[in-house]
Coordinates of N, CA, C and O in Angstrom, one line a residue:
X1 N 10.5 9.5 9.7 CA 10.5 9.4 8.2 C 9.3 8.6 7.7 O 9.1 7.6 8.5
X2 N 8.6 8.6 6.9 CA 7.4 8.4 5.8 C 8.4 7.5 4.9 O 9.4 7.9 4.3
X3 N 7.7 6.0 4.9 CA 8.2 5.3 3.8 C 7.2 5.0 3.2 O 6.1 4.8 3.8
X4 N 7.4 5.1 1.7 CA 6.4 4.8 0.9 C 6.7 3.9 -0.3 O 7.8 4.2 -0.9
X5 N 6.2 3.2 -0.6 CA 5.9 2.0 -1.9 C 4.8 2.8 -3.0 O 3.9 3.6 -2.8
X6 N 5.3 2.2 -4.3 CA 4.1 2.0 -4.9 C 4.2 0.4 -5.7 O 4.9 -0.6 -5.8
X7 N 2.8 1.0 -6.4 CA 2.2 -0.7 -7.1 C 1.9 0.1 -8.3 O 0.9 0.9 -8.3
X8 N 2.9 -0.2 -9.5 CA 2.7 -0.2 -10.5 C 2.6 -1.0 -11.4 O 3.2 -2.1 -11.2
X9 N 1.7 -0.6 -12.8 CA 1.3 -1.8 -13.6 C 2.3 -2.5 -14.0 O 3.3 -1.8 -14.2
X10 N 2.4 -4.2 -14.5 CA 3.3 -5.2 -14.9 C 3.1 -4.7 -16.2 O 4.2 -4.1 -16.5
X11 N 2.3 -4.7 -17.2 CA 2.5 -4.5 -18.3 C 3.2 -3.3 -18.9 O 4.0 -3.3 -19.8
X12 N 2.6 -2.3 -18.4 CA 3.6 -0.8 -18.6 C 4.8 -1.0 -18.3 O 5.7 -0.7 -19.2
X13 N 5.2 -1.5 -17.0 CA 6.8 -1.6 -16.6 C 7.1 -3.0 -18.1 O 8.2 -3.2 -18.6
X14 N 6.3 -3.6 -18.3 CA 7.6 -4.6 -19.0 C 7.7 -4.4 -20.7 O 8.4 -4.8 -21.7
X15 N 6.4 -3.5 -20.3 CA 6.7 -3.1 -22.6 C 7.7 -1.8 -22.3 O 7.6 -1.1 -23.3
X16 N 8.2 -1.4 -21.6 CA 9.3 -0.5 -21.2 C 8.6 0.9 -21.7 O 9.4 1.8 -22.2
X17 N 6.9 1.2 -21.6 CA 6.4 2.4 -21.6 C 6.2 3.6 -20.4 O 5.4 4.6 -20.3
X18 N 7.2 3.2 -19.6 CA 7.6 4.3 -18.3 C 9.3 3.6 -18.0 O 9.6 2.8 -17.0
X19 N 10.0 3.9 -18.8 CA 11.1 3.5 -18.2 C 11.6 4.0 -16.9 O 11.6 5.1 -16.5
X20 N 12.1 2.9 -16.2 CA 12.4 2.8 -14.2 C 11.9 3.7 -13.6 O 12.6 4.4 -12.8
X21 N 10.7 3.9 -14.0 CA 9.1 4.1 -13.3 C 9.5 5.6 -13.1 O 9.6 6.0 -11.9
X22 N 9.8 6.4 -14.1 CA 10.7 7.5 -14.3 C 9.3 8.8 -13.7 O 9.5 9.8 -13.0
X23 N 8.6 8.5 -14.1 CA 7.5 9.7 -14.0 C 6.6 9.8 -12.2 O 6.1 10.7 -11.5
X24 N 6.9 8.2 -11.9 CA 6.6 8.6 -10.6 C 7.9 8.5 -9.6 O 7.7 8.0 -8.5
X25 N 8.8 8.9 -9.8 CA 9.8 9.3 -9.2 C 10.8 10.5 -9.3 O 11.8 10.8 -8.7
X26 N 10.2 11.1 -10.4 CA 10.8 12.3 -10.8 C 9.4 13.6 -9.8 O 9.6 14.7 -9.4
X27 N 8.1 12.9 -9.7 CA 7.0 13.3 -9.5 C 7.0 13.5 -7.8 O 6.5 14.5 -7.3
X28 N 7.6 12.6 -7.1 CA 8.1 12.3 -6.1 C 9.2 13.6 -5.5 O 9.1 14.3 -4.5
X29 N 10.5 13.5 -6.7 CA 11.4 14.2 -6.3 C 10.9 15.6 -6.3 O 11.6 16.4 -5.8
X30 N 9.7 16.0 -6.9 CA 9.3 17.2 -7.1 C 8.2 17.6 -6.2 O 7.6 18.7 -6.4
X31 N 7.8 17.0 -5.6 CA 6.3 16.7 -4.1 C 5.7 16.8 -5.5 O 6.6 17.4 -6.1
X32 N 4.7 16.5 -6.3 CA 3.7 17.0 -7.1 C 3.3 15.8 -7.1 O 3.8 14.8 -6.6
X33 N 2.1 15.9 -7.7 CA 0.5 15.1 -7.9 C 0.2 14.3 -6.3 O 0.7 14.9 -5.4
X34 N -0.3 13.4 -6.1 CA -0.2 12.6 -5.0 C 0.7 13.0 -3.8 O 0.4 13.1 -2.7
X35 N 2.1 13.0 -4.5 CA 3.2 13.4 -3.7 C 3.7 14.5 -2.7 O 4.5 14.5 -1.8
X36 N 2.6 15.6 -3.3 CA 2.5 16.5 -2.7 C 2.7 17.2 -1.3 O 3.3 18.2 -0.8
X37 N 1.6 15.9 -0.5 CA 1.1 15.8 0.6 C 2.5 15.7 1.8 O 2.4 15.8 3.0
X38 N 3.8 15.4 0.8 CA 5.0 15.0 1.7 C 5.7 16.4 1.7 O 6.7 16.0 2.2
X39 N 5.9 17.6 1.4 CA 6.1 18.8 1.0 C 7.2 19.0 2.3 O 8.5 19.2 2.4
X40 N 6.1 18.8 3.3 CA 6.7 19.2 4.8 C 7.1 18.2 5.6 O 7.2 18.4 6.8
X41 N 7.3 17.2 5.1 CA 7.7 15.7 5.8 C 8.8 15.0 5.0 O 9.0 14.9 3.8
X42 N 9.8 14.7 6.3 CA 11.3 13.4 5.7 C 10.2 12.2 4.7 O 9.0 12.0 5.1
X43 N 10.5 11.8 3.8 CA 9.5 10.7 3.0 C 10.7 10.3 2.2 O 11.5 11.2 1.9
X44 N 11.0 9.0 1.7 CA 11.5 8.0 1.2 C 10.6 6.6 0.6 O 9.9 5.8 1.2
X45 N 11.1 6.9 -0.9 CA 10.5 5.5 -1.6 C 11.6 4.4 -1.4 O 12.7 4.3 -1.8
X46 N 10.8 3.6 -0.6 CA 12.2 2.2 -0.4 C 11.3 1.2 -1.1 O 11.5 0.1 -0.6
X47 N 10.0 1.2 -2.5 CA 10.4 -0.1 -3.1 C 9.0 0.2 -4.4 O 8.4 1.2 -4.5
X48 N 8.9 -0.5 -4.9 CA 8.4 -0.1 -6.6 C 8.1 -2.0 -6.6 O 9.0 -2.8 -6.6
X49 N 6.3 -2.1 -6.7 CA 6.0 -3.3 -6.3 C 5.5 -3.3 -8.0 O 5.5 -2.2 -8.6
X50 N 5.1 -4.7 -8.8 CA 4.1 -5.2 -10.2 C 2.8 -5.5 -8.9 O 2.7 -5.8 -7.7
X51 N 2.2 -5.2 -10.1 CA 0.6 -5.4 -9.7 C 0.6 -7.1 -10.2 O -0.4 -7.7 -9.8
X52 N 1.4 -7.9 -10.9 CA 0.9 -9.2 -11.3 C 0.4 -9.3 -12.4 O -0.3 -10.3 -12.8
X53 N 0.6 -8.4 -13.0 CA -0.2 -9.0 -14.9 C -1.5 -8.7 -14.5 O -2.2 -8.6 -13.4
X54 N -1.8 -8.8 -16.0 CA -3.4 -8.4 -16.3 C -4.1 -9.9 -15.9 O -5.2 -10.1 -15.5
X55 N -3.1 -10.9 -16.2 CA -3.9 -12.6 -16.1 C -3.5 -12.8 -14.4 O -3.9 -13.8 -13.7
X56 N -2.9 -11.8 -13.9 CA -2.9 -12.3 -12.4 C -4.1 -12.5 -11.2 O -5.1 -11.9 -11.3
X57 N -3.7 -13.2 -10.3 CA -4.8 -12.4 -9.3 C -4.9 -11.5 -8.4 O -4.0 -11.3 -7.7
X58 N -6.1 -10.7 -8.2 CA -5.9 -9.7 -7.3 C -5.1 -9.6 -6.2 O -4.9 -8.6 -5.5
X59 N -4.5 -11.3 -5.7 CA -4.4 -11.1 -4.5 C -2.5 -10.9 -4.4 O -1.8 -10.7 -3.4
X60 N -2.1 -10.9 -5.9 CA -0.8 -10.8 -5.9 C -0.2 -9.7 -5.6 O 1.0 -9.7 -5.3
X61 N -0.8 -8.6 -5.7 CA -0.5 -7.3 -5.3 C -0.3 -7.7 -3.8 O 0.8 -7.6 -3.4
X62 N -1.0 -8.0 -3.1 CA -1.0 -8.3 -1.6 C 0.0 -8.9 -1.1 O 0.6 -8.7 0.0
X63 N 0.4 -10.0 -2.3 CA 1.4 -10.6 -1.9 C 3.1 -10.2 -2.2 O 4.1 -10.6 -1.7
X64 N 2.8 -9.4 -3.2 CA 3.9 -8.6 -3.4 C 4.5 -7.8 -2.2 O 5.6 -7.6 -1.8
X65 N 3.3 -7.1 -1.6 CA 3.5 -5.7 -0.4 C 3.9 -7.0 0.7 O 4.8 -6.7 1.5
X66 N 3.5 -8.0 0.9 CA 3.8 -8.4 2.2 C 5.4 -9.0 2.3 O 6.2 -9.0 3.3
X67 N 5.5 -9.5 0.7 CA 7.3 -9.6 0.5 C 7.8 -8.5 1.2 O 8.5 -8.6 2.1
X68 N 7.4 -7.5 0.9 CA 8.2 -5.8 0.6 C 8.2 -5.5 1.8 O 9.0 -4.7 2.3
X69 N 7.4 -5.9 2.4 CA 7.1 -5.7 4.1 C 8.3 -6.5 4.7 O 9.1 -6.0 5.4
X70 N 8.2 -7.5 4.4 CA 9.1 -8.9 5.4 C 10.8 -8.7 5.3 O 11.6 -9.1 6.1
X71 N 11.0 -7.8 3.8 CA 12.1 -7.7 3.2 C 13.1 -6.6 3.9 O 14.2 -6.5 4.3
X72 N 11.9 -5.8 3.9 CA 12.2 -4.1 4.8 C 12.5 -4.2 6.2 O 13.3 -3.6 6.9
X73 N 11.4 -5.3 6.6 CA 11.6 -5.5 8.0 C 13.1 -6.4 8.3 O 13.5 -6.7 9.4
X74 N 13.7 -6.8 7.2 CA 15.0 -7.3 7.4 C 16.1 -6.7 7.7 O 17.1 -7.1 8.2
X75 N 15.8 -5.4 7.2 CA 16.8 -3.7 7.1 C 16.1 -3.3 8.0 O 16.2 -2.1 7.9
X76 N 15.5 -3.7 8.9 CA 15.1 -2.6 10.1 C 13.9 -1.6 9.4 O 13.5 -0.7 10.2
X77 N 13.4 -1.7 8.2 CA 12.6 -0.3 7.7 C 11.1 -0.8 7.8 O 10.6 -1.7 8.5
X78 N 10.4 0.0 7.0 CA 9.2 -0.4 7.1 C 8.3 0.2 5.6 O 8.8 0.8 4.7
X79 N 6.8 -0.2 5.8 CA 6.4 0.8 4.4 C 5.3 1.0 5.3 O 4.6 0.3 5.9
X80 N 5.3 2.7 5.0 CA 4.2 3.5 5.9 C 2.6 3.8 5.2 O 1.5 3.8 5.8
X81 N 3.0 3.9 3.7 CA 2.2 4.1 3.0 C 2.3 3.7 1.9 O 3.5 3.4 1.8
X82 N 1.2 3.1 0.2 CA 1.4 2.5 -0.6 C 0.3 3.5 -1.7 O -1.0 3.6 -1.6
X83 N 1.2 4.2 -2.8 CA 0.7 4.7 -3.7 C 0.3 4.0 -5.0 O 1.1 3.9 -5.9
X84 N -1.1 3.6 -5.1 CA -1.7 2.9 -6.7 C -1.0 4.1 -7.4 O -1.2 5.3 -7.3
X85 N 0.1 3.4 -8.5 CA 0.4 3.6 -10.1 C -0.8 4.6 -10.7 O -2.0 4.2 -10.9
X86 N -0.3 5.7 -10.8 CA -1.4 6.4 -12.2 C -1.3 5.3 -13.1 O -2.3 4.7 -13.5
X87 N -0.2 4.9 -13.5 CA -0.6 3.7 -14.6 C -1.9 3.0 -14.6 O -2.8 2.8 -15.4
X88 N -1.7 2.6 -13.0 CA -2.6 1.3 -13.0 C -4.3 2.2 -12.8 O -5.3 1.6 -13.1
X89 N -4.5 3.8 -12.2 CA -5.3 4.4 -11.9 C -6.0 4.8 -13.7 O -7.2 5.0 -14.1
X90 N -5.0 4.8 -14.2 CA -5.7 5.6 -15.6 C -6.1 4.4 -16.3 O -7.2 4.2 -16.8
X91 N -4.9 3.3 -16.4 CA -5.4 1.8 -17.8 C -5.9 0.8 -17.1 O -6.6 0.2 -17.9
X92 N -5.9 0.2 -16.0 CA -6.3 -0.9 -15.5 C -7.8 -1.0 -15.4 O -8.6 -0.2 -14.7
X93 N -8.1 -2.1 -16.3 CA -9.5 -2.9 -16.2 C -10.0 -3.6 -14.8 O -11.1 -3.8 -14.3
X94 N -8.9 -3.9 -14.2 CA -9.1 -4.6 -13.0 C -8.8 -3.7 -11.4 O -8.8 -4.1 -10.2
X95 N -8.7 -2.7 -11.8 CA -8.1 -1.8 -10.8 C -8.9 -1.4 -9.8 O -8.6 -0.9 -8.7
X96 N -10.5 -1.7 -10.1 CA -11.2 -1.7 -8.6 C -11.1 -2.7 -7.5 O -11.3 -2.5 -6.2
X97 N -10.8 -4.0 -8.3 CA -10.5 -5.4 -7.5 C -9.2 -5.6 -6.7 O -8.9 -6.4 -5.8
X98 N -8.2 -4.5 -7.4 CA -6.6 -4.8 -7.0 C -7.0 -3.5 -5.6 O -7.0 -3.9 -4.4
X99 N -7.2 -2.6 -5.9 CA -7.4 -1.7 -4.5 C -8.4 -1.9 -3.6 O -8.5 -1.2 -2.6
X100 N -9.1 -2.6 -3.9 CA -9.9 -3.3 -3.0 C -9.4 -4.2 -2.1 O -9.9 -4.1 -0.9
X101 N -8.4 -5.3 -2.3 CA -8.0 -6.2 -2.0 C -6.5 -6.1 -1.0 O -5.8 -6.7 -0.2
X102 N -6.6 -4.6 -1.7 CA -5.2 -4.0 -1.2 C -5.6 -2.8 0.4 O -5.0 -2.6 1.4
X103 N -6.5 -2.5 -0.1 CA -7.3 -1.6 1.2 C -8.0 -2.3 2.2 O -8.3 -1.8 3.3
X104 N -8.2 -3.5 1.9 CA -8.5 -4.6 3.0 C -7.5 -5.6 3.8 O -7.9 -6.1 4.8
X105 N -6.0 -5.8 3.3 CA -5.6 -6.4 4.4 C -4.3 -5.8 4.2 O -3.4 -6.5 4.6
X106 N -3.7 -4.3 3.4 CA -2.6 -3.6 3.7 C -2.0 -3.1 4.9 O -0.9 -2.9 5.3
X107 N -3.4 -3.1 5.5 CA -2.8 -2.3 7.0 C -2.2 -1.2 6.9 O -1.9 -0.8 8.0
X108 N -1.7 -0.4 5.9 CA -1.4 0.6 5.6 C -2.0 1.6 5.1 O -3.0 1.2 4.5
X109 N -1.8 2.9 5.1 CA -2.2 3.9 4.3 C -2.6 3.5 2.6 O -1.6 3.2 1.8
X110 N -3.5 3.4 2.3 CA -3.4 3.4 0.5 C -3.8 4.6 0.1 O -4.7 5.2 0.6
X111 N -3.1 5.1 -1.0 CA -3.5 6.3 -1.9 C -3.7 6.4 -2.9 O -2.6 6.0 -3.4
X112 N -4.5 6.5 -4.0 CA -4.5 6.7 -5.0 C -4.4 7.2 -6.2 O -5.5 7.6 -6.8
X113 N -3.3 7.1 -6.7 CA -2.5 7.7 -7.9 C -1.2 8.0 -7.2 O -0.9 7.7 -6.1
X114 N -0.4 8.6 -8.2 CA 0.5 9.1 -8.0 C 1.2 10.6 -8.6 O 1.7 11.4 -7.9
X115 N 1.1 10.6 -10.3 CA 1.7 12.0 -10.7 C 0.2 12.3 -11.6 O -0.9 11.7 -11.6
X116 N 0.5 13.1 -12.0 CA -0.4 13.9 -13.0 C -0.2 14.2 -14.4 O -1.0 14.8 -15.1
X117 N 1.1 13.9 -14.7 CA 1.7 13.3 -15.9 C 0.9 12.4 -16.8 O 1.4 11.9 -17.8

């Protein structure tokens, strides 16, 4: 099985302009945009990370995935792969520095985006 995370934006999730991250999980349940690629593969979302605010630092995203890591590895699971938020792909000012930071010590697959929504 294919576990996968994403990192979506703090501010979209908390002005409640994607309610419980509705669009990339419906996106998900339907393989489309990004999602696609799991068509022919078991895949499971086991966790829905904040990027850290717009005043955060890049490195919080990092530190969010390594909770999510330490957490999963408590349940025996793991995260195989980590999809950047269209949120954070279409509005984020800072979004070259957060996937940067995130493709250098994820150790993981990064993708980015998620629906097409």
């Amino acid at each position: 099985m294919k576990n996968i995370a994403i990192l979506a934006c703090t501010m979209i999730r908390e002005q409640n302009l994607c309610p419980g991250d509705a669009k990339c999980l419906v996106a998900f349940m339907h393989k489309e945009g990004e999602f696609e690629r799991y068509k022919n593969e078991d895949a499971a979302i086991v966790g829905i990370m904040n990027c850290g605010g717009c005043e955060g630092n890049k490195n919080r995203a990092v530190c969010s995935l390594a909770l999510l890591k330490s957490q999963l590895a408590d349940l025996g699971e793991n995260v195989d792969v980590l999809h950047i938020g269209t949120c954070i792909m279409k509005f984020c000012p800072r979004k070259e520095d957060i996937i940067s930071a995130i493709k250098e010590k994820a150790g993981i697959e990064v993708i980015e985006g998620t629906h097409k929504y």
